[in-house]
XYZ file of C-alpha atoms in Angstrom:
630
model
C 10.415 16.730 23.365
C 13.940 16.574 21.830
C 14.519 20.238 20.207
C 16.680 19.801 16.682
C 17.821 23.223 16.766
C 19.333 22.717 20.731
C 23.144 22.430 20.288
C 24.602 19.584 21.871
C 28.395 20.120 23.700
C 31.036 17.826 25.357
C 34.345 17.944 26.263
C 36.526 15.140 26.536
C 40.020 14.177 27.041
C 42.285 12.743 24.360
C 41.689 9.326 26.329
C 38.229 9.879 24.480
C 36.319 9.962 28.002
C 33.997 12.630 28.658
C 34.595 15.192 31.224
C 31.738 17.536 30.552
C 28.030 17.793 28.534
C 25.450 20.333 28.518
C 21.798 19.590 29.270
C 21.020 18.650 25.381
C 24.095 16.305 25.711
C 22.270 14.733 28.368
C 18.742 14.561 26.437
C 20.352 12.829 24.114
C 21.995 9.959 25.653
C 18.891 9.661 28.071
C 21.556 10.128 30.617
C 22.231 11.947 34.077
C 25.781 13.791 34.175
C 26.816 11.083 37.225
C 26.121 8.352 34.452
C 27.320 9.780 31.617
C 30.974 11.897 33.111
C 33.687 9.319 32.831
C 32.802 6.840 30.026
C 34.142 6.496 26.425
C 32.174 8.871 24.214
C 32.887 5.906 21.414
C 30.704 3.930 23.248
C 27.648 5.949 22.378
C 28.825 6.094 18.567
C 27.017 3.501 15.947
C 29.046 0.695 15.062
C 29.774 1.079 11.744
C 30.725 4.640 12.356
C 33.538 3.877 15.317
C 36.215 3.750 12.372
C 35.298 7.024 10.556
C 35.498 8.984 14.252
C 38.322 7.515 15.275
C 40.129 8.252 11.803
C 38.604 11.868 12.118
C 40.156 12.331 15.817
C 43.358 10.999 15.227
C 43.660 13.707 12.641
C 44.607 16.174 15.540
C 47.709 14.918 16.395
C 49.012 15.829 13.075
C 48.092 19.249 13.953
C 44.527 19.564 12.634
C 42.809 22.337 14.292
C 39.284 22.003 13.471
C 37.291 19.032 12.623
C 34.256 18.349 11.016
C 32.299 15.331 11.142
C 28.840 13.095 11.306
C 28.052 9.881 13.210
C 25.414 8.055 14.968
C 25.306 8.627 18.296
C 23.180 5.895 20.441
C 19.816 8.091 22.149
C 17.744 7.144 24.437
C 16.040 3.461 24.368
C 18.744 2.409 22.343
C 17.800 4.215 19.182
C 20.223 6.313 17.354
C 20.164 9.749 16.214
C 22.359 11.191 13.787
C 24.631 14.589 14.818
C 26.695 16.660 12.978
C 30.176 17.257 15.035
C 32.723 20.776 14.925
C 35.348 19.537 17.180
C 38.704 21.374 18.166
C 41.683 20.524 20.566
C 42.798 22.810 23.197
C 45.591 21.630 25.806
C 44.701 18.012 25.340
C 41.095 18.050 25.671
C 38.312 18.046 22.949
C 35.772 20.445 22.829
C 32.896 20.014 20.675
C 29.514 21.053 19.475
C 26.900 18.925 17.717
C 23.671 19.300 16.209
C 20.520 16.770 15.663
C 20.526 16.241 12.097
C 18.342 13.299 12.869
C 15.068 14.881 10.421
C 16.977 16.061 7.445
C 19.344 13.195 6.905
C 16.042 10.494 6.962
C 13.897 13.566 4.605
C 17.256 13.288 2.378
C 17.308 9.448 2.208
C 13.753 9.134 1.431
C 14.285 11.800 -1.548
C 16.971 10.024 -2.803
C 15.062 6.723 -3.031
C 11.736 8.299 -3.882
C 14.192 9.547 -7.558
C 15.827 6.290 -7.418
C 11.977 4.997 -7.236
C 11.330 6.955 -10.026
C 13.632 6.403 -12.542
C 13.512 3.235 -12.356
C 9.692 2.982 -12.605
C 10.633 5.216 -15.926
C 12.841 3.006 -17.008
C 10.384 -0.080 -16.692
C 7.333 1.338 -18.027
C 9.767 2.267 -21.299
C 10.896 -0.837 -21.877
C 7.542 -2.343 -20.904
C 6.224 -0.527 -23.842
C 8.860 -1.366 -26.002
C 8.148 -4.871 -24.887
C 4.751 -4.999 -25.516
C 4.947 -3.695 -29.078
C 7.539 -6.031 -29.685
C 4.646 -9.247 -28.377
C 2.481 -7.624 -31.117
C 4.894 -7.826 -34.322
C 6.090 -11.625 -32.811
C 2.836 -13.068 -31.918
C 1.831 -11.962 -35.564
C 4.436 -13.630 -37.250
C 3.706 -16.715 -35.042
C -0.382 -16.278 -36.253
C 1.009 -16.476 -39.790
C 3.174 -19.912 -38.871
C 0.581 -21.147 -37.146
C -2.189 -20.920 -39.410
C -0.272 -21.823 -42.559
C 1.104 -24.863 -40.917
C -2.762 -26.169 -39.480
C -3.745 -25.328 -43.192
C -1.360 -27.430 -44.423
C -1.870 -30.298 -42.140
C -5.070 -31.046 -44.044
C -3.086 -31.732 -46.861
C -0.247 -34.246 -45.870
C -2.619 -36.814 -43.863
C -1.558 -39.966 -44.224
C 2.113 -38.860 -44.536
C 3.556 -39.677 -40.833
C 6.593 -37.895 -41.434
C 5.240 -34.468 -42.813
C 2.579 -34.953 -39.926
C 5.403 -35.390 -36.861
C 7.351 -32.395 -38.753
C 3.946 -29.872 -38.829
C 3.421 -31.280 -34.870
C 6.856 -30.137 -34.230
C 6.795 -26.529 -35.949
C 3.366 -25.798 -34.086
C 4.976 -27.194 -30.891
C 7.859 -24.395 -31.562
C 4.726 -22.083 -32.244
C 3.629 -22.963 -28.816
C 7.270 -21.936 -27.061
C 6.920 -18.673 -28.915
C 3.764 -17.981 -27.854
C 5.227 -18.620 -24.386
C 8.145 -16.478 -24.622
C 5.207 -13.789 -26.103
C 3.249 -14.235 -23.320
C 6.590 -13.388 -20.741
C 6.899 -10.395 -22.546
C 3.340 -9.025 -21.935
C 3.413 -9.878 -18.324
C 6.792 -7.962 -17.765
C 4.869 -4.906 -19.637
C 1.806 -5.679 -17.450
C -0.267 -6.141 -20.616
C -1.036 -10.007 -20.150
C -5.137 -9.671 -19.268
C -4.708 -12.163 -16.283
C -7.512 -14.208 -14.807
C -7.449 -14.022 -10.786
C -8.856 -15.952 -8.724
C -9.353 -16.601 -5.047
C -6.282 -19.234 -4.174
C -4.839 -20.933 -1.410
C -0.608 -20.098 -2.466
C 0.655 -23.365 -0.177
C -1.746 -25.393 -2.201
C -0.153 -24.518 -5.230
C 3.930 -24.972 -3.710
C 2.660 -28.534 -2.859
C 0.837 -29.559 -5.869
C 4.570 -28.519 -7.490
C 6.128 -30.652 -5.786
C 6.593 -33.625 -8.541
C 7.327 -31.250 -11.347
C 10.024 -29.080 -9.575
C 11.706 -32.114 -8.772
C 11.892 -33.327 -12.754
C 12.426 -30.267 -13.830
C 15.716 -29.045 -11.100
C 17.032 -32.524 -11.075
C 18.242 -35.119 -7.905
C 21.524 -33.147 -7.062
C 18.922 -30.152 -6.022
C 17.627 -30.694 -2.319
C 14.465 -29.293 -2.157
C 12.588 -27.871 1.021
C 9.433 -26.655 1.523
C 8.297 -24.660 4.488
C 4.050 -23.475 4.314
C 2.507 -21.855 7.200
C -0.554 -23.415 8.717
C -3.417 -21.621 8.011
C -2.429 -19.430 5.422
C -4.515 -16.420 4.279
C -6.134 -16.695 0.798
C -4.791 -14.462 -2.646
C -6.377 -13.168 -5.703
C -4.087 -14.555 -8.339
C -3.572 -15.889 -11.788
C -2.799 -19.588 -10.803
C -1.180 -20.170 -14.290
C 0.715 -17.272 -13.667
C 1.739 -18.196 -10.097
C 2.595 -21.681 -11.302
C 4.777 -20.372 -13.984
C 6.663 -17.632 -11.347
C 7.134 -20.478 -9.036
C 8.907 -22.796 -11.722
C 11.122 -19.638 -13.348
C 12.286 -18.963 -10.030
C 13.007 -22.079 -9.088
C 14.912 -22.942 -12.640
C 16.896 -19.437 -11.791
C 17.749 -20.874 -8.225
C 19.204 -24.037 -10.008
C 21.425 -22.448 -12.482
C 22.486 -20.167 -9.952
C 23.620 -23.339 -7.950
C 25.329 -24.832 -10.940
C 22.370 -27.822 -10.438
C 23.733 -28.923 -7.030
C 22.349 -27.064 -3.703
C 19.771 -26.724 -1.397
C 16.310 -24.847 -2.302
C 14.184 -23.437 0.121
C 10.403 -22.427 -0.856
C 8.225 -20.418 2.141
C 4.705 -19.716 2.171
C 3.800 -17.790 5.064
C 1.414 -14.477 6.130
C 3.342 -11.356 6.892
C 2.640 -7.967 8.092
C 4.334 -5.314 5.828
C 4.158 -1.941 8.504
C 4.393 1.533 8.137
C 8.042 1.695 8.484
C 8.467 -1.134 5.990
C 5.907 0.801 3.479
C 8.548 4.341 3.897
C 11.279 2.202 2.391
C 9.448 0.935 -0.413
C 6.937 3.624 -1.505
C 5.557 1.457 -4.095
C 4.363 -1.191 -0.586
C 0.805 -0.136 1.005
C 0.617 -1.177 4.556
C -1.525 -4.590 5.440
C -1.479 -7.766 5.504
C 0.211 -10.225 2.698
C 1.278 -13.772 1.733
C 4.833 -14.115 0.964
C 6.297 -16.407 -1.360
C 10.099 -16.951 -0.936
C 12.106 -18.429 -3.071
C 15.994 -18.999 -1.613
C 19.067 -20.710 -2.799
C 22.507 -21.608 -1.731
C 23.829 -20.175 -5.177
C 26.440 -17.844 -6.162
C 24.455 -14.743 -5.149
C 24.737 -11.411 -7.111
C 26.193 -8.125 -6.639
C 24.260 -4.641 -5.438
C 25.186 -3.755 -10.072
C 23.439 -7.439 -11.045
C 20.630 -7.326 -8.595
C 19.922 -3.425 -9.737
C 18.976 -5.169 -13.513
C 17.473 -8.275 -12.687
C 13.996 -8.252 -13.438
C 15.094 -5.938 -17.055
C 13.950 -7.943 -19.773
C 16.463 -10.191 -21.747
C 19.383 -9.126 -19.128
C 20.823 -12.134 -18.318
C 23.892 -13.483 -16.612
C 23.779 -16.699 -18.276
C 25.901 -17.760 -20.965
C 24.899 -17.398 -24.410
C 22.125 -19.471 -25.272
C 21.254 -20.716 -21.860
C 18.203 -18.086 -20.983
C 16.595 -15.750 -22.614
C 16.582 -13.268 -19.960
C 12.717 -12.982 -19.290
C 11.974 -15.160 -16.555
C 12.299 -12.916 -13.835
C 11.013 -9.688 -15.806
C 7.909 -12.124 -16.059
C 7.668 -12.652 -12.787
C 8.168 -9.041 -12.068
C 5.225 -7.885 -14.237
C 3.106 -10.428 -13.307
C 3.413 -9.263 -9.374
C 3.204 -5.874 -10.072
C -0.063 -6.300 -11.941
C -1.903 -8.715 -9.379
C -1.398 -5.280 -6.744
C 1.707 -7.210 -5.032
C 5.279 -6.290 -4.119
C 8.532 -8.122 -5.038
C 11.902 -8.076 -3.018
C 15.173 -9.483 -3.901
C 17.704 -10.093 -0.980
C 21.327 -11.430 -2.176
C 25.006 -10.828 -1.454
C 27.808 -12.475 -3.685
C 28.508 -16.177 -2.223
C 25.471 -16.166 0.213
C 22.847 -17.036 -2.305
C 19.725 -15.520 -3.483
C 16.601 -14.767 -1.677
C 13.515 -13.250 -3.874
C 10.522 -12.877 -1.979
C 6.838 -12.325 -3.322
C 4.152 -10.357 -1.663
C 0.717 -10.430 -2.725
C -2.213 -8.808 -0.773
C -4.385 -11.128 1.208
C -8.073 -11.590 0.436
C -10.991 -12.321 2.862
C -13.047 -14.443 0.536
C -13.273 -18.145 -0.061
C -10.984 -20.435 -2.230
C -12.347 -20.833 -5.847
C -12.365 -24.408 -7.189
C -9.884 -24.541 -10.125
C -10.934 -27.218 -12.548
C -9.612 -27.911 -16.059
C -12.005 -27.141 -19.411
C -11.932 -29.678 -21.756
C -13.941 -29.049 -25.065
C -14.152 -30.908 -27.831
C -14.007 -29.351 -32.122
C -16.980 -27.793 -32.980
C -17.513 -26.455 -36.568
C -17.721 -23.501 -39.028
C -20.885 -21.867 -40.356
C -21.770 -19.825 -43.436
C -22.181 -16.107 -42.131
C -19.991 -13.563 -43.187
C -17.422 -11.939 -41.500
C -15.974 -8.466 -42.107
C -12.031 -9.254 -41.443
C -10.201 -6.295 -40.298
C -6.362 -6.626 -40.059
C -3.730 -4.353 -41.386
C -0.766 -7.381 -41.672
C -1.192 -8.740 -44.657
C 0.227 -12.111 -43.614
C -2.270 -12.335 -40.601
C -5.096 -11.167 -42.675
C -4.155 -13.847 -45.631
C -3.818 -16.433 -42.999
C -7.098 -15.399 -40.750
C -9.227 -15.532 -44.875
C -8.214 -18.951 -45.409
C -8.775 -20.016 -41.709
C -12.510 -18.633 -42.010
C -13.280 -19.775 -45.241
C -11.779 -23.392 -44.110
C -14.489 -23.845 -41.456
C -17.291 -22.562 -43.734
C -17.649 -18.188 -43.415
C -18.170 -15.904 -46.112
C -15.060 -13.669 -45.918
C -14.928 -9.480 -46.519
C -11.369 -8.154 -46.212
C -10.076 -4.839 -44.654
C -6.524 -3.658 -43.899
C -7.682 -1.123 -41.307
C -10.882 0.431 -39.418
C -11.558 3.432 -41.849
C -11.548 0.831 -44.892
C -13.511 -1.523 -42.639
C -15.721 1.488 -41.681
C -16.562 1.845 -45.356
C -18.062 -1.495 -45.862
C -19.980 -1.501 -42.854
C -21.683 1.649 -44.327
C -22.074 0.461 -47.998
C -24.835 -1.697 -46.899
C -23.258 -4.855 -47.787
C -24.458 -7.927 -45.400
C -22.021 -8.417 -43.032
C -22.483 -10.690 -39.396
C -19.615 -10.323 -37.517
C -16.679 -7.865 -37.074
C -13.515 -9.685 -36.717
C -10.885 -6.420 -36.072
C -7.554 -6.426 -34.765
C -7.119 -4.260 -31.640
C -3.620 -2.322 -32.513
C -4.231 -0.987 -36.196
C -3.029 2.037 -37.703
C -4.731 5.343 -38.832
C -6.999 7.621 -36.784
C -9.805 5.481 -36.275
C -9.446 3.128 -33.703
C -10.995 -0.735 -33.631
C -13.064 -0.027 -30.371
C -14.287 3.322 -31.500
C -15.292 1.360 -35.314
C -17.372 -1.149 -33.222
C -19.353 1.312 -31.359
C -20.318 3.159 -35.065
C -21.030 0.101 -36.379
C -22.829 -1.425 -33.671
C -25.062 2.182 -34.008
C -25.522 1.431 -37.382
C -27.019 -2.246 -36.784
C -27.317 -3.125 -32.964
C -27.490 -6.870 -34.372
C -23.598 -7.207 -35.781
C -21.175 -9.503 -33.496
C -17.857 -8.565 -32.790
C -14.616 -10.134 -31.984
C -11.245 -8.341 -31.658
C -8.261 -10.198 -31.700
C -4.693 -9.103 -30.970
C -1.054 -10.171 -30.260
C -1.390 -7.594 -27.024
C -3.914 -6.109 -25.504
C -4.023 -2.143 -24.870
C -6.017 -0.104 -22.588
C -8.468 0.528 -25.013
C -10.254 -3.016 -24.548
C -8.430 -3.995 -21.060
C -8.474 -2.133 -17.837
C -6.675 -3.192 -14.434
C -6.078 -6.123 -16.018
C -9.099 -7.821 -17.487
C -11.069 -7.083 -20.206
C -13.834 -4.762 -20.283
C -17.275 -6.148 -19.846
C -18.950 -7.275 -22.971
C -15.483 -7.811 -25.075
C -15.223 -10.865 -26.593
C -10.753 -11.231 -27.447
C -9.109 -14.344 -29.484
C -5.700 -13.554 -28.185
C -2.639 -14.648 -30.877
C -1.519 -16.931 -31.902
C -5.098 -18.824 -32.060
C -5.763 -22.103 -33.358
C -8.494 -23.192 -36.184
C -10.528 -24.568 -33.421
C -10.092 -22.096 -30.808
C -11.089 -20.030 -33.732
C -14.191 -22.092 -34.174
C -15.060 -22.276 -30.717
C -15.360 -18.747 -29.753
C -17.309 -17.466 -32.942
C -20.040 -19.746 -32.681
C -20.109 -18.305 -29.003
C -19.907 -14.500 -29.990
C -22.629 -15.459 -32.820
C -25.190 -17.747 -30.199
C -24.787 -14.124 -27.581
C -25.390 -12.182 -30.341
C -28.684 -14.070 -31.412
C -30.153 -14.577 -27.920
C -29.391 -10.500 -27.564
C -30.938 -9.689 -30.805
C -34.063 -12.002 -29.940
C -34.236 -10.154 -26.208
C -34.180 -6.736 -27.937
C -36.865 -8.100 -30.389
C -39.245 -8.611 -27.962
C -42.846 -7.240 -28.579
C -44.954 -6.174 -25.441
C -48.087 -7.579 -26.726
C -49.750 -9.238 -23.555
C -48.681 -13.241 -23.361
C -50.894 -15.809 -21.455
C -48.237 -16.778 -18.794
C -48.569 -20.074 -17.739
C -47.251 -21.003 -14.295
C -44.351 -23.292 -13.964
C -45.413 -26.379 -12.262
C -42.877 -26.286 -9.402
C -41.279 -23.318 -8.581
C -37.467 -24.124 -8.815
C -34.673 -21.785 -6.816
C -32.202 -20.612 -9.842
C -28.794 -19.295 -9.659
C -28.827 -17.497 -13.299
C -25.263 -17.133 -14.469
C -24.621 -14.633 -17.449
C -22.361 -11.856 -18.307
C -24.072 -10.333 -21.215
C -26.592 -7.631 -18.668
C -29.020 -7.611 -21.359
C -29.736 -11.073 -22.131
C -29.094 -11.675 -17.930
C -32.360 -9.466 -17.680
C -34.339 -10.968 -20.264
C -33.775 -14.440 -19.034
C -34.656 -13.945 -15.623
C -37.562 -11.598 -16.987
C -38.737 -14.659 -18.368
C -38.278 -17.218 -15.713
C -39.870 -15.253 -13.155
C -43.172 -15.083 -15.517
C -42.762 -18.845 -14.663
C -43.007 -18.299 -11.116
C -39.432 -19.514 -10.540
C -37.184 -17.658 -7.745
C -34.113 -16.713 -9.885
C -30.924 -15.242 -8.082
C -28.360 -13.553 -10.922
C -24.775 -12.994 -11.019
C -22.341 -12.321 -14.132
C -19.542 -14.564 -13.315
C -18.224 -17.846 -11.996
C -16.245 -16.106 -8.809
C -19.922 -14.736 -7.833
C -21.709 -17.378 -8.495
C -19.579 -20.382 -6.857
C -19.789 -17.751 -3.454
C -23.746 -17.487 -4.099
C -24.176 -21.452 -4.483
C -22.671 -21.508 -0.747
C -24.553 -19.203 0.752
C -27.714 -20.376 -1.067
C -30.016 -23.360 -1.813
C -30.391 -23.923 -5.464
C -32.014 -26.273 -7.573
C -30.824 -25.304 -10.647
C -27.438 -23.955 -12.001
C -28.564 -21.951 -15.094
C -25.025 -20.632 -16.926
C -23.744 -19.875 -20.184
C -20.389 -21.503 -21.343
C -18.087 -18.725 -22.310
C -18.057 -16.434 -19.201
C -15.006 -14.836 -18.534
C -12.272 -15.924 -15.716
C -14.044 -19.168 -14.436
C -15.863 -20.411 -17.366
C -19.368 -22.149 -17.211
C -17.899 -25.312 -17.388
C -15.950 -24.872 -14.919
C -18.218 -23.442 -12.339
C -20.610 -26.806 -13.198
C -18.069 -28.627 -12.247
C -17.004 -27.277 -9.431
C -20.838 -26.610 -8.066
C -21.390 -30.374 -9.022
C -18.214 -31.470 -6.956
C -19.814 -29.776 -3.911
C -23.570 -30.363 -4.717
C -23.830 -34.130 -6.586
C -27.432 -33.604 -6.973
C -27.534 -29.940 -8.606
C -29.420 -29.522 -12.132
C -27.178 -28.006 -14.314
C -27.949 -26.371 -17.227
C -25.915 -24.631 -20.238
C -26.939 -21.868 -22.080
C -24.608 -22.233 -25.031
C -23.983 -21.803 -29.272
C -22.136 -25.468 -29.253
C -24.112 -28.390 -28.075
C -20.440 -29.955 -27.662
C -20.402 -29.678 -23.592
C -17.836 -32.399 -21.510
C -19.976 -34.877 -19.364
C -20.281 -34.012 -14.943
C -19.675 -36.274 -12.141
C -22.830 -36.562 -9.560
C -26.103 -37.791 -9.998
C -27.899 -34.575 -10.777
C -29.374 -34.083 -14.498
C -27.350 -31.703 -16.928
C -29.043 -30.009 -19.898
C -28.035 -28.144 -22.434
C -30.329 -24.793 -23.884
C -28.945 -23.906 -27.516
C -29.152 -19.737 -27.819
C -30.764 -18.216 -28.789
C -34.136 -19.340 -26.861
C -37.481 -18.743 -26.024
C -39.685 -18.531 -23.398
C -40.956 -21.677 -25.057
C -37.602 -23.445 -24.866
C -36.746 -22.244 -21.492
C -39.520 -23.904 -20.204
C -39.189 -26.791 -22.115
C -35.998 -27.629 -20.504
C -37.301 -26.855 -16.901
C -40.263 -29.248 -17.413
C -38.630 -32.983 -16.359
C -36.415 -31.660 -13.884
C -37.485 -33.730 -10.338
């Protein structure tokens, strides 16, 4: 074993040939003397360090007596070791003395890029909470446009001009909300909705709109690896990282070029993991984007992915698209590399972990209106603008409306006795009581009140790794009327069909048997009114398998032989409809039905029957809707 502390010693002539080497000389090389007496000691010497040693040695012959030096000398099996040289002349030969410096060189690098590592990982998370209090104050103001302008809408109908002008405000709405929604991925605040994907699916099914969108004079080529390993992704998000770096590539190429997108698996080792500390070892799917652009320098490529940096003229980017994609990776657990050198192009490569389980279906939800109702709702916003806007909103589909402008003042009129049906409370609001910590009093209080936060970002309080905590129901801003509709009829049908499984007497029933037993997969995120339903369904005699999401379930539909798909609408990630449709695309003849506040449910390809359950229910209505299935 190679000794650091053994000094290493040569002599050699001023013809740079070696005439003599100790033992650790010899180690080194991986040499006997007979090979190594004779030859060039610049031979053994890295490279890109020949220059420096020969500008070092030529120093003696303007009388420099003593010389002090490091290179890379080339070891045994070709890999090279680093040594520290004190070399002086005497009657034209070179003596010198070396030492391994192999171990504290590499220790010093990896220091040096574990503070590099670390500053900049300051620097991000600063300006990714600067970032994501800046989302807050914009999508607020964009709540306030929004709602004003769908408001007024009512009132110009018939007027095709003022109608085109509100379509194109709300259409700017929409860009903002975009450019909102950039800014909470790069601050890793965005609560994403993974799923199990197949990445070269996604590249292909892009190819039409990456050729609108780069234009003819870009050559496009696309390069996916057979049998590529499965990810646990946002596809929206993917979609829109795919596009922005494509759009980046372009400009980069002044719109004329070749672009290159790879899909392929990849093995990030140890050695690959040292260098990037932030990289766990394993196996990955990379997405590369490349381009035969202008490249950037080692200063530009240091501040790419920094929000609004650009190197884009004025007015031509906002500087966001690659801090999007940046936060965006980071948060799904991947790794992002950028490889470029000034007139070579750009290379920026995506890693994201790979994922043993199947490939979820990915359908679209479409939904029609639904409308209002007369409960009241306790609104609890400190902008007055939002809170203005949200009144009218409410009282526009129907709801009683109590105002609050933060969660002590809402706290009060929860415990003044007043009626009140569902909390509707900003996440971020100021003072010392928080919104989630006002919930949990209030829900003490009276079990039976529905809440609803909404927010312009989401903060750890309501979202962890990602995704919101189980049981949160979050309109995200800027909303619209119906979106606004849609999910407080759902947080109000939960809330019943809880309430009616908590007010459940034990009094003995007369159970009466189901007259087929069906297999049920039982979909439903809420635990308690999960239990209570199967509870009831096994009373039945049916065989009921539960799960409280679409992911699980569309697994537990393969693996299993159902009957019946039993699911409420609004679960989170894959929604109900979307797991029907997906079960119903692999199983034509599966039952279906919904468990849902909105009778309003899209139709389903395949011959089997689809219901639909309104909450809350019964043991009555349950089996009412079990009885005509064949």
């Amino acid at each position: 074993m190679w000794r650091l502390s053994t000094e290493i010693m040569l002599v050699a002539g001023m013809d740079a040939k070696i005439m003599a080497a100790n033992p650790a000389m010899l180690a080194l090389v991986g040499q006997t003397e007979q090979e190594l007496l004779g030859q060039p000691f610049m031979d053994y010497v890295h490279p890109s360090d020949r220059k420096a040693t020969l500008d070092e040695v030529a120093k003696l012959d303007k009388g420099l007596r003593t010389l002090n030096f490091i290179n890379r000398y080339r070891g045994e099996g070709g890999v090279y070791r680093t040594v520290s040289w004190t070399a002086v002349p005497d009657n034209n030969v070179i003596h010198a003395v070396g030492r391994d410096v192999t171990a504290e060189t590499e220790a010093a690098e990896q220091l040096r890029k574990a503070e590099l590592a670390l500053q900049q990982s300051q620097k991000m998370e600063s300006i990714g909470n600067l970032t994501g209090g800046v989302a807050h104050d914009f999508n607020n103001l964009l709540q306030v446009v929004s709602g004003n302008l769908q408001l007024l809408s009512k009132e110009v109908v018939g007027n095709d001009r003022a109608v085109k002008r509100i379509a194109n405000a709300l259409d700017g709405v929409n860009r903002g909300a975009k450019l909102a929604s950039q800014l909470l991925s790069f601050g890793r605040r965005q609560p994403l909705e993974p799923k199990v994907i197949n990445i070269g699916r996604v590249v292909t099914g892009m190819d039409e709109m990456l050729k609108r969108s780069l234009g003819e004079a870009v050559e496009i080529e696309t390069v996916v690896s057979d049998d590529l390993w499965n990810v646990q992704v946002d596809p929206t998000q993917i979609e829109n990282a795919l596009l922005n770096l494509a759009i980046n590539a372009r400009d980069a190429m002044d719109g004329t070029g070749r672009l290159t997108i790879e899909a392929c698996n990849i093995t990030l080792d140890a050695v690959y993991a040292r260098d990037n500390s932030e990289v766990k070892p394993g196996s990955y799917v990379m997405l590369a984007v490349s381009d035969t652009g202008s490249g950037m320098s080692p200063e530009i490529v240091a501040k790419v992915f920094e929000p609004f940096f650009s190197t884009k003229p004025e007015g031509k980017g906002t500087g966001l698209g690659l801090s999007m994609v940046f936060g965006f990776v980071k948060q799904s657990g991947g790794h992002i590399k950028i490889y470029s050198e000034v007139g070579e192009g750009t290379s920026i490569k995506l890693y994201f972990p790979q994922v043993l389980s199947d490939e979820d279906l990915i359908i679209d939800m479409d939904v029609g209106k639904i409308e209002g109702g007369t409960e009241t709702i306790l609104v609890a916003e400190d902008d007055e603008a939002v809170r203005a806007t949200a009144v009218e909103l409410l009282r526009d589909l129907g709801y009683s409306v109590i105002t609050a402008n933060d969660a002590e003042s809402a706290l009060v009129v929860l415990q003044s006795g007043v009626h009140v049906d569902l909390l509707f409370t900003d996440v971020v609001m100021p003072g010392p009581l928080k919104s989630p910590e006002l919930a949990r009093i209030a829900r003490e209080k009276n079990p039976s009140l529905s809440v609803l936060y909404t927010s312009g970002y989401t903060e750890n309080s309501i979202v962890h790794g990602g995704r919101l905590d189980p049981g949160v129901q979050l309109l995200s801003k800027p909303y619209t009327k119906e979106a606004m509709a849609r999910k407080i009829r759902h947080v109000f049908a939960n809330q019943a069909q809880r309430n009616q499984s908590l007010s459940v007497t034990p009094t003995p029933t007369i159970i009466i048997p189901a007259t087929v037993s069906r297999n049920i997969l039982l979909v439903e995120d809420d635990v308690l009114i999960r239990l209570n339903t199967a509870d009831m369904l096994e009373e039945m005699g049916h065989q009921i398998t539960e799960v409280g999401n679409g992911t699980d379930a569309l697994k537990m539909l393969e693996s299993g032989n159902f009957d019946v798909l039993f699911t409420d609408v609004g679960l989170p990630g894959i929604s109900g409809i979307e797991l029907a449709k997906g079960a119903r695309t692999r199983f034509p003849n599966l039952t279906v039905i919904f468990a849902t506040g909105d009778p309003n449910v899209p139709s389903l390809a395949g011959s089997g029957m689809t219901k639909v359950l309104l909450k809350p229910y019964g043991e009555d209505n349950l089996r009412s809707v079990l009885l005509d299935i064949p």
